[in-house]
Amino acid sequence: MIAFVGSVFSPYYALARRRHAHVDPENHCAINLAIYSPGNKRWTMTERSAASISRNQTEFVIGPSSLHWNGDHLRVDFVERAIPFGQRVVGHFKLYPKQLFYFSTHLDDQHKHRWGPLAPSARIEVELESPNIKWQGNAYFDSNEGDEPIAIPFKDWDWSRAQLSGERTAVIYDVRQRNGIERVLGLIFTPDGRIEHFEPPPRQALPKTGWRIQRQMRNPKDAQLKILETLEDTPFYARSVLSSELLGERVTSFHETLDVPRLSSWAVQFMLPWRMPRVK
């Protein structure tokens, strides 16, 4: 689940920025939900205007859905419609951080784009009414923010996270900027609140997606790297589950690739409204 204020992928937000010097990001909010359960796969990302949202320090309401911080956990309630067939996606989840972090770092040379995990390791309780699914497990919670469109500084990036022994979480951000400078982050977040830096292993190419996006992963040269499942295969973005090796451990890595020029292309911008409808 991703909650957007100023949806970075929104074709409506991009069009508004081309027409006006100053655009209110709160006029382009959305909740993206992706369910990959076999037989119950659903995907929703309806954009809503400022007339349908409200937010304060503890709550963010987007149309019929909301996020609320309840002191020791985040509760998310959602009533959405899946694309393209309009199935209802209704339910809630509760996310209990094992440790909260107040860490943020820049992703670009101008320090206009920042990322940081709020709860790198958390427990989640999911209860869906539609589709009827309930489960509990491990979760991850982070935040990205920027002062300009991502198309200005970035060419593409690969991001991954993996659960290590001792309830540690490892994150690799492998960023290529349009100026040709690369920025690579390797960070471990421990359950006692410490942050450790490490040197990510060499970059290895993964098979291209069906849309011919080049995925790459940091993995030791002599270690097996395998795609277990491709969850999202779009013209500009891929989400995958990998079997890889990190710091001497065999891990399951959650992996994402973003191709920014593809996202900005006129063809993709023309297609996006079919996946991201907008209502007031």
Short mmCIF file of C-alpha atoms in Angstrom, two decimals:
data_model
loop_
_atom_site.label_atom_id
_atom_site.label_comp_id
_atom_site.label_asym_id
_atom_site.label_seq_id
_atom_site.Cartn_x
_atom_site.Cartn_y
_atom_site.Cartn_z
CA MET A 1 0.00 0.00 0.00
CA ILE A 2 1.24 3.49 -0.93
CA ALA A 3 -0.42 6.75 0.14
CA PHE A 4 0.36 9.71 -2.13
CA VAL A 5 0.20 13.46 -1.50
CA GLY A 6 1.04 14.83 -4.94
CA SER A 7 1.03 11.46 -6.71
CA VAL A 8 4.43 11.06 -8.35
CA PHE A 9 2.96 8.84 -11.10
CA SER A 10 -0.16 10.95 -11.74
CA PRO A 11 -0.69 12.06 -15.36
CA TYR A 12 -3.13 14.71 -14.07
CA TYR A 13 -0.50 16.15 -11.72
CA ALA A 14 2.07 16.16 -14.54
CA LEU A 15 -0.35 17.96 -16.87
CA ALA A 16 -1.20 20.54 -14.20
CA ARG A 17 2.51 21.26 -13.63
CA ARG A 18 3.02 21.84 -17.35
CA ARG A 19 0.17 24.36 -17.38
CA HIS A 20 0.84 26.20 -14.11
CA ALA A 21 3.92 27.28 -12.20
CA HIS A 22 2.44 26.37 -8.82
CA VAL A 23 0.23 23.31 -8.30
CA ASP A 24 -1.22 22.17 -4.97
CA PRO A 25 -0.03 18.58 -4.35
CA GLU A 26 -3.06 18.01 -2.10
CA ASN A 27 -5.19 18.25 -5.25
CA HIS A 28 -3.56 15.00 -6.46
CA CYS A 29 -3.82 12.38 -3.70
CA ALA A 30 -4.30 8.64 -3.98
CA ILE A 31 -4.07 5.31 -2.20
CA ASN A 32 -2.49 2.52 -4.20
CA LEU A 33 -3.38 -1.00 -3.04
CA ALA A 34 -1.97 -4.12 -4.66
CA ILE A 35 -3.15 -7.59 -3.64
CA TYR A 36 -1.20 -10.51 -5.09
CA SER A 37 -3.00 -13.40 -3.40
CA PRO A 38 -3.63 -16.23 -5.93
CA GLY A 39 -7.18 -16.02 -7.24
CA ASN A 40 -7.73 -12.65 -5.58
CA LYS A 41 -5.34 -10.30 -7.35
CA ARG A 42 -6.53 -6.70 -7.26
CA TRP A 43 -4.98 -3.29 -7.96
CA THR A 44 -6.43 0.13 -7.20
CA MET A 45 -5.17 3.72 -7.49
CA THR A 46 -8.00 6.26 -7.71
CA GLU A 47 -6.80 9.84 -7.55
CA ARG A 48 -8.80 12.38 -5.53
CA SER A 49 -8.83 16.18 -5.34
CA ALA A 50 -8.25 18.43 -2.34
CA ALA A 51 -12.02 18.54 -1.83
CA SER A 52 -11.93 14.86 -0.81
CA ILE A 53 -8.96 14.88 1.57
CA SER A 54 -8.03 16.09 5.02
CA ARG A 55 -4.95 15.52 7.11
CA ASN A 56 -3.33 16.43 10.39
CA GLN A 57 -0.57 15.03 12.61
CA THR A 58 -2.35 11.73 13.26
CA GLU A 59 -4.79 11.22 10.37
CA PHE A 60 -4.87 11.34 6.58
CA VAL A 61 -8.27 10.92 4.93
CA ILE A 62 -8.49 10.29 1.17
CA GLY A 63 -12.11 9.96 0.06
CA PRO A 64 -13.59 6.85 1.74
CA SER A 65 -10.18 5.60 2.89
CA SER A 66 -7.97 6.77 5.74
CA LEU A 67 -4.70 6.33 7.63
CA HIS A 68 -4.68 6.91 11.39
CA TRP A 69 -1.84 6.74 13.92
CA ASN A 70 -3.20 5.22 17.12
CA GLY A 71 -0.24 5.76 19.44
CA ASP A 72 1.52 2.42 18.98
CA HIS A 73 0.32 1.41 15.51
CA LEU A 74 -0.87 2.68 12.14
CA ARG A 75 -4.39 1.68 11.12
CA VAL A 76 -5.37 1.94 7.46
CA ASP A 77 -9.03 1.58 6.43
CA PHE A 78 -9.87 1.43 2.75
CA VAL A 79 -12.92 1.33 0.53
CA GLU A 80 -11.66 1.36 -3.05
CA ARG A 81 -12.42 -0.03 -6.53
CA ALA A 82 -10.01 -2.22 -8.45
CA ILE A 83 -8.92 -1.48 -12.01
CA PRO A 84 -10.00 -2.45 -14.65
CA PHE A 85 -13.14 -4.35 -13.57
CA GLY A 86 -14.27 -2.29 -10.60
CA GLN A 87 -14.23 -5.00 -7.91
CA ARG A 88 -14.54 -3.69 -4.37
CA VAL A 89 -11.40 -3.61 -2.23
CA VAL A 90 -12.58 -3.16 1.33
CA GLY A 91 -10.90 -3.82 4.66
CA HIS A 92 -8.22 -2.59 7.00
CA PHE A 93 -4.80 -3.41 8.37
CA LYS A 94 -2.86 -2.54 11.50
CA LEU A 95 0.90 -2.04 11.38
CA TYR A 96 2.87 -2.26 14.64
CA PRO A 97 6.46 -0.93 14.36
CA LYS A 98 9.10 -2.92 16.17
CA GLN A 99 11.23 0.26 16.27
CA LEU A 100 10.50 3.75 14.96
CA PHE A 101 13.27 5.57 13.08
CA TYR A 102 13.65 9.30 12.44
CA PHE A 103 16.23 8.86 9.69
CA SER A 104 16.19 10.62 6.33
CA THR A 105 18.77 10.93 3.57
CA HIS A 106 18.89 12.61 0.18
CA LEU A 107 18.81 10.59 -3.05
CA ASP A 108 20.08 13.30 -5.42
CA ASP A 109 22.99 15.73 -5.55
CA GLN A 110 20.77 18.78 -4.95
CA HIS A 111 19.17 17.23 -1.83
CA LYS A 112 15.68 17.82 -3.22
CA HIS A 113 14.55 14.19 -2.92
CA ARG A 114 14.64 12.37 0.39
CA TRP A 115 13.89 8.89 1.67
CA GLY A 116 13.78 7.26 5.06
CA PRO A 117 12.16 4.23 6.71
CA LEU A 118 9.78 4.91 9.58
CA ALA A 119 9.50 1.26 10.59
CA PRO A 120 11.94 -0.97 8.65
CA SER A 121 10.58 -3.97 10.52
CA ALA A 122 7.01 -4.21 11.75
CA ARG A 123 4.21 -6.66 12.48
CA ILE A 124 1.08 -6.38 10.34
CA GLU A 125 -2.45 -7.69 10.81
CA VAL A 126 -4.55 -7.64 7.61
CA GLU A 127 -8.32 -8.15 7.52
CA LEU A 128 -10.04 -7.76 4.16
CA GLU A 129 -13.75 -7.99 3.59
CA SER A 130 -13.44 -7.90 -0.19
CA PRO A 131 -11.68 -10.04 -1.19
CA ASN A 132 -12.08 -12.17 1.92
CA ILE A 133 -8.46 -12.50 3.10
CA LYS A 134 -6.90 -12.40 6.57
CA TRP A 135 -3.27 -12.81 7.50
CA GLN A 136 -0.48 -11.64 9.79
CA GLY A 137 3.20 -11.24 9.08
CA ASN A 138 6.23 -9.01 8.69
CA ALA A 139 5.90 -5.52 7.18
CA TYR A 140 7.99 -2.53 6.15
CA PHE A 141 7.01 1.18 6.31
CA ASP A 142 8.95 4.05 4.72
CA SER A 143 8.52 7.54 3.28
CA ASN A 144 9.68 9.45 0.19
CA GLU A 145 9.36 13.18 -0.40
CA GLY A 146 10.57 15.64 -3.02
CA ASP A 147 10.61 19.33 -3.88
CA GLU A 148 10.45 18.78 -7.64
CA PRO A 149 9.33 16.11 -10.17
CA ILE A 150 11.50 12.98 -10.17
CA ALA A 151 12.08 13.43 -13.92
CA ILE A 152 14.39 16.40 -13.23
CA PRO A 153 17.28 14.63 -11.46
CA PHE A 154 16.76 10.91 -12.02
CA LYS A 155 17.28 8.51 -14.91
CA ASP A 156 16.40 5.27 -13.13
CA TRP A 157 16.90 3.34 -9.92
CA ASP A 158 16.73 -0.08 -8.35
CA TRP A 159 15.63 -0.47 -4.73
CA SER A 160 15.52 -3.55 -2.56
CA ARG A 161 14.97 -4.59 1.01
CA ALA A 162 15.65 -7.86 2.75
CA GLN A 163 15.13 -9.29 6.21
CA LEU A 164 18.41 -10.40 7.78
CA SER A 165 19.04 -12.53 10.85
CA GLY A 166 18.44 -10.88 14.20
CA GLU A 167 15.36 -9.03 12.88
CA ARG A 168 17.60 -6.63 10.98
CA THR A 169 16.41 -5.01 7.75
CA ALA A 170 18.80 -4.22 4.89
CA VAL A 171 17.96 -1.66 2.21
CA ILE A 172 19.85 -0.93 -1.00
CA TYR A 173 19.07 2.19 -3.05
CA ASP A 174 20.92 2.10 -6.38
CA VAL A 175 20.25 5.46 -8.07
CA ARG A 176 21.39 6.70 -11.49
CA GLN A 177 21.02 10.44 -12.02
CA ARG A 178 20.57 12.25 -15.31
CA ASN A 179 23.92 14.01 -14.77
CA GLY A 180 25.64 10.61 -14.95
CA ILE A 181 26.48 10.47 -11.24
CA GLU A 182 25.41 7.37 -9.34
CA ARG A 183 24.39 7.29 -5.70
CA VAL A 184 24.32 3.94 -3.92
CA LEU A 185 23.06 3.48 -0.37
CA GLY A 186 23.53 0.34 1.69
CA LEU A 187 21.91 0.55 5.14
CA ILE A 188 21.00 -1.89 7.89
CA PHE A 189 18.35 -0.98 10.46
CA THR A 190 18.54 -2.95 13.70
CA PRO A 191 15.73 -3.68 16.20
CA ASP A 192 17.51 -1.60 18.88
CA GLY A 193 17.42 1.53 16.69
CA ARG A 194 20.95 1.50 15.27
CA ILE A 195 21.75 2.28 11.62
CA GLU A 196 24.75 0.57 10.03
CA HIS A 197 26.25 1.37 6.63
CA PHE A 198 27.63 -1.34 4.37
CA GLU A 199 29.17 -1.54 0.91
CA PRO A 200 26.63 -3.16 -1.44
CA PRO A 201 27.94 -6.01 -3.59
CA PRO A 202 28.50 -5.57 -7.34
CA ARG A 203 25.62 -4.84 -9.67
CA GLN A 204 24.20 -7.76 -11.65
CA ALA A 205 21.76 -7.56 -14.55
CA LEU A 206 18.47 -9.40 -14.21
CA PRO A 207 16.39 -10.55 -17.21
CA LYS A 208 14.44 -7.72 -18.77
CA THR A 209 10.73 -7.50 -18.03
CA GLY A 210 7.99 -8.09 -20.59
CA TRP A 211 8.04 -4.32 -21.24
CA ARG A 212 11.83 -4.56 -21.74
CA ILE A 213 12.80 -2.70 -18.58
CA GLN A 214 16.33 -3.53 -17.48
CA ARG A 215 16.33 -4.67 -13.86
CA GLN A 216 19.53 -4.77 -11.84
CA MET A 217 20.37 -6.11 -8.41
CA ARG A 218 23.36 -5.89 -6.08
CA ASN A 219 24.55 -9.46 -5.50
CA PRO A 220 27.97 -11.15 -5.01
CA LYS A 221 29.39 -12.34 -8.34
CA ASP A 222 29.71 -15.96 -7.24
CA ALA A 223 26.27 -16.12 -5.57
CA GLN A 224 23.05 -17.27 -7.18
CA LEU A 225 20.55 -14.56 -8.11
CA LYS A 226 17.06 -15.71 -9.07
CA ILE A 227 13.71 -14.05 -9.77
CA LEU A 228 11.09 -15.86 -7.70
CA GLU A 229 8.14 -13.81 -8.93
CA THR A 230 7.43 -10.64 -10.90
CA LEU A 231 4.55 -8.89 -9.17
CA GLU A 232 4.28 -5.80 -11.39
CA ASP A 233 5.37 -5.51 -15.01
CA THR A 234 4.49 -2.09 -16.43
CA PRO A 235 6.00 0.11 -19.16
CA PHE A 236 8.01 2.10 -16.59
CA TYR A 237 8.04 0.13 -13.33
CA ALA A 238 8.70 -3.41 -12.13
CA ARG A 239 8.20 -5.02 -8.74
CA SER A 240 9.76 -8.42 -8.09
CA VAL A 241 10.64 -10.94 -5.40
CA LEU A 242 14.20 -12.24 -5.66
CA SER A 243 16.34 -14.91 -4.08
CA SER A 244 19.73 -13.30 -3.49
CA GLU A 245 22.69 -13.18 -1.13
CA LEU A 246 23.59 -10.31 1.18
CA LEU A 247 26.32 -10.05 3.79
CA GLY A 248 26.85 -13.80 3.76
CA GLU A 249 23.16 -14.67 4.19
CA ARG A 250 20.71 -16.16 1.73
CA VAL A 251 17.75 -13.78 1.67
CA THR A 252 14.45 -13.11 -0.07
CA SER A 253 14.60 -9.57 -1.44
CA PHE A 254 11.69 -7.34 -2.33
CA HIS A 255 12.88 -5.42 -5.41
CA GLU A 256 11.67 -2.45 -7.46
CA THR A 257 12.93 -0.84 -10.67
CA LEU A 258 11.81 2.57 -11.96
CA ASP A 259 12.61 3.85 -15.47
CA VAL A 260 11.96 7.60 -15.26
CA PRO A 261 12.23 8.49 -19.00
CA ARG A 262 9.63 5.78 -19.72
CA LEU A 263 7.32 7.29 -17.08
CA SER A 264 7.68 10.74 -18.65
CA SER A 265 7.11 9.59 -22.23
CA TRP A 266 3.97 10.80 -24.01
CA ALA A 267 2.86 7.22 -24.70
CA VAL A 268 2.93 6.21 -21.02
CA GLN A 269 1.29 9.47 -19.94
CA PHE A 270 -1.52 8.73 -22.42
CA MET A 271 -2.02 5.21 -21.00
CA LEU A 272 -1.88 6.06 -17.30
CA PRO A 273 -5.45 7.43 -16.90
CA TRP A 274 -6.77 3.97 -17.74
CA ARG A 275 -4.96 2.61 -14.68
CA MET A 276 -5.32 5.71 -12.48
CA PRO A 277 -8.82 7.19 -12.74
CA ARG A 278 -9.50 10.55 -11.08
CA VAL A 279 -12.58 11.58 -9.10
CA LYS A 280 -13.29 14.64 -7.00
#
